[in-house]
Amino acid sequence: MILGIDLGTTNSAVGAVESGFPILLADAEGKRITPSAVWFGPEGIEVGRKALRRRSADPSRVITSVKRLMGRRHGEEQGFCVPMERGADGGVRVLGRSPEEVSAEILKELKRIAEMRLEREAGKAVITVPAYFNDAQRAATKRAGELAGLEVVRILSEPTAAALAYGLDKLGERSRVAVYDLGGGTFDLSVLEMQDGVFQVLSTRGDTHLGGDDIDLELARLAARSAELDFDALDAAARIRLIEEAERVKIALSESESVEFLAPFYDGSRSLNLTIGRGALDALLQPLVSRTILCCRQALADANLKPEELNAVVLVGGSTRIPAVRKAVAEFFGQEPDLSQHPDEAVALGATIQAGVLGGTLRKMVLLDVTPLSLGIETFGGLMNVLIPRNTTIPCKAGEMFTNAAAGQQSMRVRVLQGEREMARDNWELGNFEVPFEPAPKGQARVGVQFRIDENGILEVLARDVTTGIDTVVEIRNAAVDVDDEAVEKMVGESVEHAFEDMAERIFTEAKMKAEELLPAVDQALAAAGNLVSPESRKEIEEAAAGVRTALAEGLPNPLKAAVQRLDAATEALAAALVERAMEEAMERRLG
C-alpha cells in the first residue's frame, strides 16, 4: 500500500486506494483535513487542531507554514511565526529544529491517521510539492518523509495531482489546462499539457506570500481600524484571536452578504463587535486578487498561450471558494472554472490516484454516471447530513461516525435521504431502518454509517455498531441515480429559492442543540467550581449564559450562534481548571 499525501502550507491530507477506489482518510474527529501546525511543548508534541488550539495561549511554541522554510538557506525567508536561527549547515532552524524535522511531525500524524483507518501499517508514500519547488526543496520534502518513517516513492507536482483528481487526463489526446491554486499561504498558477497520458508543466508563476492567511490578516486589520485600534500594538495572543475570528468571518462571507465580527475579551478586557459586509471583503481582496491575475497573465505568456486555447481551468485551495476570486478567474480566462472537486482535497486525491497507479491497486474503471442529488441521513434536530454530494462520480463510497443523542438509548433509526435542502423533512426519503446497540451514556455509543454506490447505481447502506461489530446492511436499487430530470431540477431550484431561510434554520437548530447541551453543563460547573473561578470570571460566564438564554427566546440564528460561541470561549479556562482538579484528586486517591 502506498499513501497519497498533500503536505500543504496551511493544511495537509492523506489518502489511499481501498477496494480499487481512491479515498481520503479522516482523523478521529471525522476531519479529512489536518492543519499543518505543530506545537513543541515541555510535555510533548501536538499536531494539527490540537496545536492550533494552543496558539492563542502559547504562540511562541506553535509552528505554522513551515513549508515556506523547506530547502531554504538562513536569510532567504524574511519573517516567520517564531524566531528563526541559523543552523550549522547554513540552513534555517526554528525552536531548535530543522524544517524537515517539523514537517516530519505532520507526516507522522498523517501516517498515524492512515494506519488507524486502514488498520494496517503504511510504509510508502507519494508526497506533493508546488511546481516551482527546486531540487533542494524537493529533497528536503523527501527527507521529511524519511524522518517520518516513510519511503517516498514519488515527489509529485501539485498541479499535476490536481489535474489527475479532476480527471483531466481524460480530456483528449492532447489538452492544455490551467490550475489556479490559492491556498492558505501560497498562490501559484500552472499551465499543463497532457499528451499520451503524461502531464508536462509548460509554465508556472506564483507568489509564496499570498494566500488565505494574508486575507485573514488584512481582514483582522480592517476590523481593528474600524474600532480605532492599533493592530500591531496588540500582544501576540490578542492578534491571533482577531485573525482567527477574521478567518471565520471570511469563510461565512462566501455564503452570506454580511457577518458579525465577534471577538469577546480578545485582550482579556476589551471586546470587538462589528458587522462586515461582503462588499468590504471584496474591496479588501481586490489588490490581492489582482496579484494572482498578474501571475496568470505571466504564466500564459511563458507558455505562449491565450486564455481561449485552454481546455479547462480548475480551482485548488480553500481560498478559491471566495466568490470574488471565482468571478475574477472566470472573467480573465473567459470560461467558468471547473468546480467538480473539493478544493481542499483535490491535490491529496490526485496524489492518492498516483499512489494507486504506482502500487498497482487502482484498477481501470468505466465511470458510468454521477449522483444527480446529494445523499445523506437525518441527524439529531432534523438536519440533513450529506455523505455523498450531488454530481459525485460513481462508483463511490463515503462514511461517517455517529453517536447516541440520549443516555440509555438502545437503537438509532437511520433515515436515508436524497436532496439539496438543509432540513431532513424537505428531502426525499429512500428508506429507513433501525440499528440496535447496547445502552450507553449520551455520546458514548458509536455507529458507523457508510454509503456505497456501485457502477450499476445501486446504493448500499451499511451501519455498524462499533462496540459489537454487528453490521446492518440495506440495499436501495437505482433510486440513488435513476431520478427524473424534472424532479432533479425542481429539487435544485427549491434549494436555491429557500437557501437563506434553510441555512438560517440550520444555524439556529445547531446553535440551539449546542446551547441546550452547554447551559446545564455550565450551571453544574459553576456550582462545582468554588474558588477555582474568580468573581470577575464568574460574572463574565453568567452574563454569557444569560445572553444565550435571551438569544434562545428571541429565536434568531446568528445572535444565538454568536452567544453560544461567547459562552464557549468564556468557559474554556473554567473547564480546564475543573479537569486539572479532577486529575489531582484522582492522583491523590491513587497515592492514598
XYZ file of C-alpha atoms in Angstrom:
592
model
C 0.000 0.000 0.000
C 1.241 3.474 -0.937
C -0.248 6.573 0.682
C -1.011 9.789 -1.225
C -0.107 12.876 0.818
C -0.705 16.579 0.234
C 1.806 18.285 2.548
C 0.363 21.796 2.404
C 1.454 25.153 3.806
C -1.718 25.589 5.875
C -3.464 22.203 5.688
C -2.476 18.638 4.796
C -4.362 15.455 3.901
C -3.708 11.750 3.321
C -5.438 9.147 1.167
C -5.130 5.570 -0.026
C -6.700 3.313 -2.619
C -9.171 0.921 -0.990
C -11.102 -1.727 -2.952
C -9.967 -0.087 -6.175
C -11.150 3.431 -5.229
C -9.063 6.426 -4.087
C -10.368 7.793 -0.767
C -9.135 10.412 1.672
C -8.833 9.288 5.274
C -10.402 11.118 8.217
C -8.934 11.535 11.695
C -10.686 10.507 14.926
C -12.856 13.667 14.744
C -14.041 12.735 11.241
C -11.996 15.532 9.570
C -10.153 14.750 6.327
C -8.093 17.953 6.544
C -5.283 18.284 9.121
C -3.872 21.768 9.856
C -0.119 21.923 9.142
C 0.635 23.145 12.665
C 2.983 21.685 15.309
C 3.269 22.616 18.992
C 6.535 21.759 20.735
C 5.882 21.898 24.464
C 7.740 20.852 27.588
C 5.481 17.802 27.949
C 5.436 16.663 24.333
C 4.445 17.430 20.744
C 0.971 18.064 19.342
C -0.010 18.301 15.676
C -2.983 19.696 13.746
C -6.045 21.103 15.525
C -4.576 20.375 18.947
C -1.570 22.536 18.057
C -3.773 25.372 16.751
C -5.781 25.362 19.983
C -2.527 26.091 21.817
C -1.706 29.084 19.597
C -3.619 31.842 21.407
C -2.214 30.819 24.821
C 1.297 29.732 23.741
C 2.083 31.351 20.349
C 5.869 31.109 20.742
C 5.765 27.290 20.656
C 3.373 26.771 17.708
C 4.914 26.479 14.229
C 2.701 27.010 11.173
C 3.528 27.384 7.452
C 6.842 25.511 7.882
C 6.609 24.574 4.185
C 7.881 28.102 3.434
C 11.221 27.180 5.024
C 11.739 23.813 3.313
C 15.077 23.675 1.480
C 15.790 27.375 2.185
C 19.014 28.953 3.471
C 19.044 31.204 6.508
C 18.226 34.768 5.484
C 16.205 33.787 2.384
C 12.909 33.952 4.298
C 12.022 37.247 5.983
C 9.623 36.985 8.926
C 8.097 33.846 10.380
C 5.638 32.886 13.130
C 8.514 32.012 15.527
C 12.128 33.286 15.595
C 14.473 31.719 13.020
C 18.054 30.710 13.814
C 20.993 29.839 11.583
C 21.891 26.126 11.571
C 25.464 24.796 11.456
C 24.901 23.908 7.782
C 23.684 27.416 6.921
C 20.052 26.307 6.857
C 17.131 27.578 8.928
C 16.195 26.236 12.361
C 13.080 27.034 14.396
C 12.728 26.111 18.077
C 15.991 24.185 17.638
C 14.654 22.026 14.800
C 15.093 21.933 11.031
C 12.054 22.492 8.776
C 12.323 18.832 7.729
C 12.009 17.708 11.366
C 8.922 19.892 11.863
C 7.354 18.634 8.607
C 8.143 15.068 9.677
C 5.858 15.527 12.710
C 2.988 16.477 10.372
C 3.744 13.465 8.166
C 3.876 11.175 11.232
C 0.379 12.371 12.179
C -0.927 11.692 8.651
C 0.719 8.242 8.709
C -0.919 7.559 12.099
C -4.355 8.587 10.746
C -3.939 6.286 7.747
C -2.852 3.313 9.858
C -5.724 3.891 12.305
C -8.297 3.980 9.489
C -6.843 1.166 7.377
C -5.856 -0.998 10.377
C -2.506 -1.902 8.861
C 0.974 -0.419 8.594
C 1.872 2.088 5.891
C 5.497 2.454 4.837
C 5.421 4.191 1.438
C 4.036 7.472 0.132
C 3.647 9.835 -2.796
C 4.080 13.416 -1.490
C 3.108 16.539 -3.428
C 5.107 19.770 -3.769
C 4.438 23.041 -5.651
C 5.531 23.072 -9.286
C 8.024 25.875 -8.505
C 9.874 23.876 -5.806
C 13.556 23.497 -6.718
C 15.733 20.418 -6.190
C 16.746 21.453 -2.662
C 13.106 21.929 -1.629
C 12.067 18.607 -3.177
C 14.991 16.836 -1.477
C 14.014 18.419 1.855
C 10.438 17.151 1.407
C 11.760 13.651 0.726
C 13.960 13.804 3.851
C 10.937 14.843 5.922
C 9.096 11.767 4.664
C 12.004 9.528 5.584
C 12.221 11.067 9.064
C 8.519 10.197 9.458
C 9.238 6.554 8.633
C 8.001 6.677 5.033
C 9.712 5.589 1.834
C 8.910 8.412 -0.588
C 8.362 6.637 -3.909
C 7.455 9.799 -5.842
C 7.547 13.560 -5.374
C 4.545 14.763 -7.392
C 3.842 18.276 -8.682
C 0.704 19.722 -7.031
C -0.908 20.944 -10.296
C -0.377 17.503 -11.840
C -2.032 15.929 -8.791
C -4.968 18.354 -9.086
C -5.327 17.590 -12.801
C -5.460 13.854 -12.014
C -8.141 14.432 -9.368
C -10.275 16.390 -11.840
C -9.902 13.583 -14.398
C -8.265 15.959 -16.865
C -6.169 13.084 -18.214
C -9.413 12.005 -19.937
C -9.953 15.260 -21.866
C -8.467 14.044 -25.133
C -5.275 13.030 -26.898
C -3.734 16.445 -26.338
C -5.142 19.028 -23.962
C -3.952 22.093 -22.068
C -5.244 23.068 -18.642
C -4.576 25.805 -16.098
C -4.515 25.003 -12.388
C -5.237 28.081 -10.226
C -4.064 27.171 -6.701
C -4.814 29.718 -3.956
C -4.193 28.033 -0.629
C -3.673 29.291 2.892
C -0.121 30.529 2.470
C 0.835 30.483 -1.204
C -0.519 31.031 -4.710
C 0.568 29.535 -7.991
C -0.817 29.240 -11.498
C 0.435 26.303 -13.551
C -0.227 25.600 -17.208
C -0.088 21.884 -18.054
C -0.182 19.981 -21.305
C -1.337 16.371 -21.369
C -0.122 14.172 -24.200
C -0.010 10.380 -24.356
C -1.270 10.179 -20.773
C 1.605 12.257 -19.356
C 1.289 15.745 -17.879
C 4.035 18.252 -18.594
C 4.190 21.599 -16.763
C 4.563 24.214 -19.519
C 4.867 27.174 -17.165
C 4.282 28.196 -13.602
C 4.117 31.550 -11.817
C 3.275 32.218 -8.233
C 3.612 34.189 -5.038
C 4.896 32.359 -1.976
C 3.457 35.035 0.325
C -0.090 35.265 -0.911
C -2.975 33.152 0.353
C -5.845 32.815 2.776
C -3.597 33.716 5.728
C -2.885 37.121 4.138
C -6.620 37.706 3.610
C -7.277 36.835 7.279
C -4.572 39.282 8.395
C -5.933 42.129 6.243
C -9.482 41.457 7.480
C -8.277 41.481 11.108
C -6.510 44.797 10.456
C -9.722 46.191 8.905
C -11.704 45.188 11.995
C -9.099 46.763 14.275
C -9.112 50.019 12.255
C -12.917 50.133 12.426
C -12.613 50.022 16.221
C -9.784 52.608 16.156
C -7.255 50.066 17.406
C -3.570 49.789 16.504
C -3.421 46.138 15.429
C 0.403 45.992 15.565
C 0.440 47.354 19.116
C -1.637 44.428 20.431
C 0.119 41.490 22.069
C 0.613 38.259 20.068
C -2.287 36.402 21.730
C -4.755 39.234 21.004
C -3.628 39.485 17.367
C -4.107 35.728 16.942
C -7.646 35.907 18.388
C -8.567 38.659 15.900
C -7.000 36.722 12.992
C -8.882 33.540 13.967
C -12.171 35.459 14.048
C -11.276 37.080 10.702
C -10.864 33.605 9.194
C -14.332 32.605 10.432
C -15.883 35.809 9.035
C -14.117 35.348 5.678
C -15.500 31.816 5.320
C -19.002 32.886 6.347
C -18.983 35.747 3.805
C -18.734 33.200 0.989
C -22.330 32.264 1.883
C -23.737 35.431 3.481
C -23.882 39.090 2.445
C -22.852 40.302 5.913
C -21.433 38.702 9.057
C -20.872 39.817 12.660
C -17.184 40.070 13.631
C -17.199 38.980 17.293
C -14.061 38.926 19.429
C -15.125 38.948 23.109
C -12.330 39.877 25.540
C -9.727 39.465 22.804
C -7.045 41.007 25.029
C -8.520 39.912 28.365
C -10.620 43.038 28.930
C -11.823 44.600 25.648
C -14.291 43.136 23.142
C -14.858 43.795 19.453
C -18.256 43.536 17.770
C -18.993 44.938 14.306
C -20.737 43.963 11.068
C -18.637 43.294 7.961
C -20.295 43.091 4.537
C -19.179 41.070 1.536
C -18.532 44.347 -0.325
C -15.914 45.322 2.281
C -14.190 41.953 1.877
C -14.280 42.260 -1.930
C -12.668 45.701 -1.729
C -10.015 44.301 0.609
C -9.406 41.397 -1.763
C -9.118 43.457 -4.924
C -5.333 44.135 -4.772
C -4.619 40.541 -3.661
C -6.729 39.013 -6.443
C -5.103 41.397 -8.959
C -1.703 39.956 -7.966
C -2.947 36.450 -8.770
C -4.304 37.559 -12.156
C -0.922 39.129 -12.970
C 0.691 35.720 -12.289
C -1.918 34.095 -14.578
C -1.090 36.558 -17.355
C 2.653 35.923 -16.986
C 2.254 32.107 -16.907
C 0.172 32.128 -20.103
C 2.747 34.372 -21.783
C 5.529 31.981 -20.707
C 3.587 29.065 -22.224
C 2.869 31.132 -25.372
C -0.875 30.534 -24.972
C -4.019 32.642 -24.943
C -6.823 32.014 -22.406
C -9.168 30.684 -25.118
C -6.641 27.964 -26.032
C -7.118 26.231 -22.665
C -9.393 23.176 -22.454
C -10.127 23.661 -18.749
C -9.372 25.851 -15.729
C -9.502 24.184 -12.316
C -9.541 25.753 -8.862
C -7.500 24.341 -5.994
C -7.128 25.580 -2.415
C -9.707 26.671 0.152
C -9.418 30.373 -0.748
C -10.901 29.679 -4.211
C -14.307 29.318 -2.512
C -14.469 33.124 -2.213
C -16.999 34.430 -4.796
C -14.790 37.393 -5.782
C -11.919 35.021 -6.593
C -14.113 32.755 -8.730
C -15.546 35.756 -10.566
C -12.072 37.168 -11.331
C -10.834 33.795 -12.623
C -13.899 33.331 -14.851
C -13.506 36.855 -16.300
C -9.783 36.521 -17.026
C -9.910 33.071 -18.643
C -13.216 33.674 -20.409
C -14.713 30.412 -19.142
C -16.304 29.111 -15.971
C -13.761 27.192 -13.864
C -14.254 23.503 -13.139
C -15.711 23.229 -9.607
C -16.350 19.474 -9.621
C -13.785 18.623 -6.921
C -13.379 19.690 -3.288
C -10.755 22.496 -3.500
C -9.090 21.497 -0.209
C -8.897 17.822 -1.182
C -8.094 17.775 -4.910
C -4.296 17.654 -4.538
C -4.414 14.877 -1.930
C -6.880 12.910 -4.075
C -4.582 13.252 -7.096
C -1.614 12.067 -5.023
C -3.714 9.086 -3.936
C -4.584 8.258 -7.544
C -0.868 8.405 -8.468
C -0.062 6.216 -5.442
C -2.676 3.686 -6.571
C -1.227 3.574 -10.087
C 2.329 3.099 -8.752
C 1.201 0.449 -6.280
C -0.912 -1.395 -8.845
C -4.013 -1.167 -6.632
C -6.004 1.240 -8.820
C -7.970 -0.748 -11.315
C -9.217 0.759 -14.556
C -12.811 1.840 -14.129
C -15.540 2.818 -16.549
C -17.260 5.748 -14.862
C -20.849 5.409 -15.972
C -22.739 8.096 -14.137
C -22.894 10.725 -11.429
C -25.222 11.152 -8.469
C -27.867 13.696 -9.559
C -28.719 14.732 -5.982
C -26.933 14.595 -2.633
C -27.377 11.521 -0.442
C -27.277 11.566 3.338
C -29.065 10.729 6.572
C -31.170 12.602 9.111
C -29.279 13.604 12.251
C -30.435 14.878 15.642
C -32.507 18.041 15.329
C -33.977 17.030 11.967
C -30.908 18.104 9.968
C -29.763 16.644 6.637
C -26.185 15.301 6.942
C -24.765 14.842 3.419
C -22.451 11.856 2.917
C -22.256 11.862 -0.909
C -22.694 15.312 -2.571
C -24.562 15.703 -5.867
C -22.558 15.208 -9.075
C -20.183 12.747 -7.388
C -18.892 10.299 -9.988
C -19.871 6.696 -9.343
C -18.778 4.178 -8.197
C -18.101 5.910 -4.883
C -18.346 5.452 -1.130
C -18.328 7.690 1.940
C -18.951 7.248 5.633
C -19.161 8.981 8.975
C -19.336 8.104 12.667
C -22.449 8.984 14.715
C -23.214 8.754 18.447
C -26.354 8.361 20.562
C -28.245 11.596 21.235
C -29.672 10.489 24.608
C -28.469 8.424 27.574
C -29.846 4.861 27.690
C -30.835 4.934 24.016
C -30.968 1.348 22.671
C -31.155 1.934 18.918
C -30.745 4.513 16.186
C -33.122 4.991 13.265
C -31.193 5.608 10.069
C -33.264 7.579 7.539
C -31.628 7.547 4.098
C -32.345 10.858 2.348
C -31.830 12.369 -1.084
C -31.972 16.077 -1.894
C -30.360 19.501 -1.551
C -32.261 21.064 1.372
C -30.724 21.691 4.809
C -33.587 20.151 6.810
C -34.364 16.438 6.546
C -38.134 16.990 6.178
C -37.612 18.844 2.856
C -35.699 15.980 1.200
C -36.878 12.617 -0.160
C -36.680 9.505 1.985
C -35.244 6.495 0.134
C -35.584 4.107 3.074
C -35.071 3.722 6.817
C -34.016 1.032 9.283
C -33.150 0.544 12.966
C -29.619 -0.105 14.233
C -29.684 -1.671 17.735
C -26.814 -1.124 20.183
C -26.043 -1.546 23.892
C -27.467 1.290 26.071
C -24.728 3.805 26.925
C -24.335 7.353 28.296
C -25.043 10.170 25.848
C -22.421 10.340 23.099
C -20.781 7.012 24.066
C -22.486 4.545 21.702
C -20.830 4.759 18.274
C -22.422 3.758 14.980
C -20.513 4.000 11.706
C -22.664 4.629 8.628
C -21.258 4.052 5.139
C -22.891 4.719 1.763
C -21.543 2.850 -1.254
C -22.840 3.234 -4.811
C -21.570 0.655 -7.282
C -21.114 1.110 -11.025
C -24.714 -0.026 -11.569
C -26.125 2.796 -9.425
C -27.104 0.506 -6.537
C -26.842 2.225 -3.164
C -25.755 0.015 -0.275
C -26.086 1.483 3.217
C -24.063 -0.198 5.963
C -24.448 0.686 9.643
C -22.035 -0.853 12.158
C -22.271 -0.872 15.947
C -18.601 -0.207 16.741
C -18.803 -1.923 20.143
C -20.140 -5.268 18.903
C -19.020 -5.105 15.274
C -22.533 -6.134 14.164
C -23.493 -4.799 10.716
C -26.902 -3.812 9.367
C -26.906 -3.635 5.557
C -29.699 -2.284 3.335
C -29.698 -2.158 -0.475
C -31.545 0.611 -2.342
C -31.623 -0.240 -6.038
C -31.257 2.531 -8.629
C -33.026 5.210 -6.549
C -29.678 6.916 -5.982
C -29.059 7.525 -9.684
C -32.311 6.985 -11.603
C -34.073 10.256 -10.846
C -36.286 12.081 -13.319
C -34.528 15.200 -14.718
C -37.551 17.364 -13.982
C -37.593 16.223 -10.349
C -33.878 16.993 -10.037
C -34.370 20.498 -11.479
C -37.298 21.105 -9.109
C -35.284 19.994 -6.071
C -32.229 22.080 -7.022
C -34.469 25.074 -7.801
C -36.158 24.812 -4.409
C -32.775 24.577 -2.663
C -31.678 27.840 -4.323
C -35.030 29.544 -3.666
C -35.014 28.642 0.029
C -31.233 28.810 0.556
C -31.231 31.696 3.040
C -34.122 30.512 5.212
C -32.843 26.907 5.075
C -29.377 27.955 6.207
C -30.844 30.201 8.903
C -32.910 27.288 10.240
C -29.879 25.009 10.177
C -27.715 27.562 12.007
C -30.454 28.085 14.633
C -31.047 24.334 15.089
C -27.331 23.573 15.509
C -26.844 26.514 17.886
C -29.986 25.550 19.871
C -28.726 21.973 20.337
C -25.330 23.295 21.451
C -26.995 25.793 23.819
C -29.256 23.145 25.379
C -26.199 20.981 25.985
C -23.971 23.813 27.197
C -26.266 25.681 29.628
C -26.871 22.821 32.127
C -23.169 21.884 31.934
C -22.167 25.492 32.718
C -24.603 25.696 35.660
C -23.213 22.432 37.022
C -19.611 23.554 36.512
C -20.173 26.886 38.277
C -21.798 25.111 41.220
C -18.824 22.735 41.490
C -16.108 25.329 40.834
C -15.928 27.004 44.235
C -12.796 29.185 44.427
C -11.474 27.857 41.098
C -13.228 30.728 39.340
C -12.656 34.399 40.173
C -15.658 36.699 40.787
C -14.868 38.515 37.520
C -14.780 35.267 35.506
C -17.940 34.001 37.217
C -19.717 37.229 36.301
C -18.473 37.006 32.693
C -19.706 33.389 32.411
C -23.084 34.190 33.985
C -23.552 37.139 31.629
C -22.634 34.973 28.649
C -25.111 32.276 29.787
C -27.836 34.920 30.199
C -27.050 36.091 26.678
C -27.592 32.562 25.358
C -30.948 32.276 27.151
C -32.039 35.644 25.729
C -30.972 34.661 22.212
C -32.819 31.337 22.555
C -36.003 33.184 23.482
C -35.629 35.608 20.546
C -35.213 32.694 18.114
C -32.744 34.446 15.765
C -29.981 32.216 14.307
C -26.892 34.438 14.097
C -27.285 36.127 17.528
C -27.806 32.698 19.116
C -24.735 31.258 17.371
C -22.647 34.252 18.469
C -23.950 33.984 22.053
C -23.091 30.271 22.205
C -19.582 30.983 20.880
C -19.132 33.681 23.510
C -20.220 31.304 26.299
C -17.981 28.565 24.913
C -14.981 30.897 24.955
C -15.832 32.280 28.407
C -15.871 28.804 29.986
C -12.624 27.452 28.462
C -10.448 28.356 31.460
C -13.027 27.007 33.949
C -13.300 23.698 32.097
C -9.506 23.325 32.078
C -9.315 24.098 35.824
C -12.026 21.528 36.643
C -10.255 18.843 34.609
C -6.948 19.650 36.324
C -8.570 19.446 39.773
C -10.221 16.121 38.912
C -6.840 14.724 37.796
C -5.180 15.902 41.020
C -7.938 14.306 43.116
C -7.632 11.055 41.182
C -3.863 11.068 41.738
C -4.315 11.717 45.473
C -6.788 8.810 45.731
C -4.346 6.534 43.923
C -1.435 7.563 46.170
C -3.641 7.297 49.266
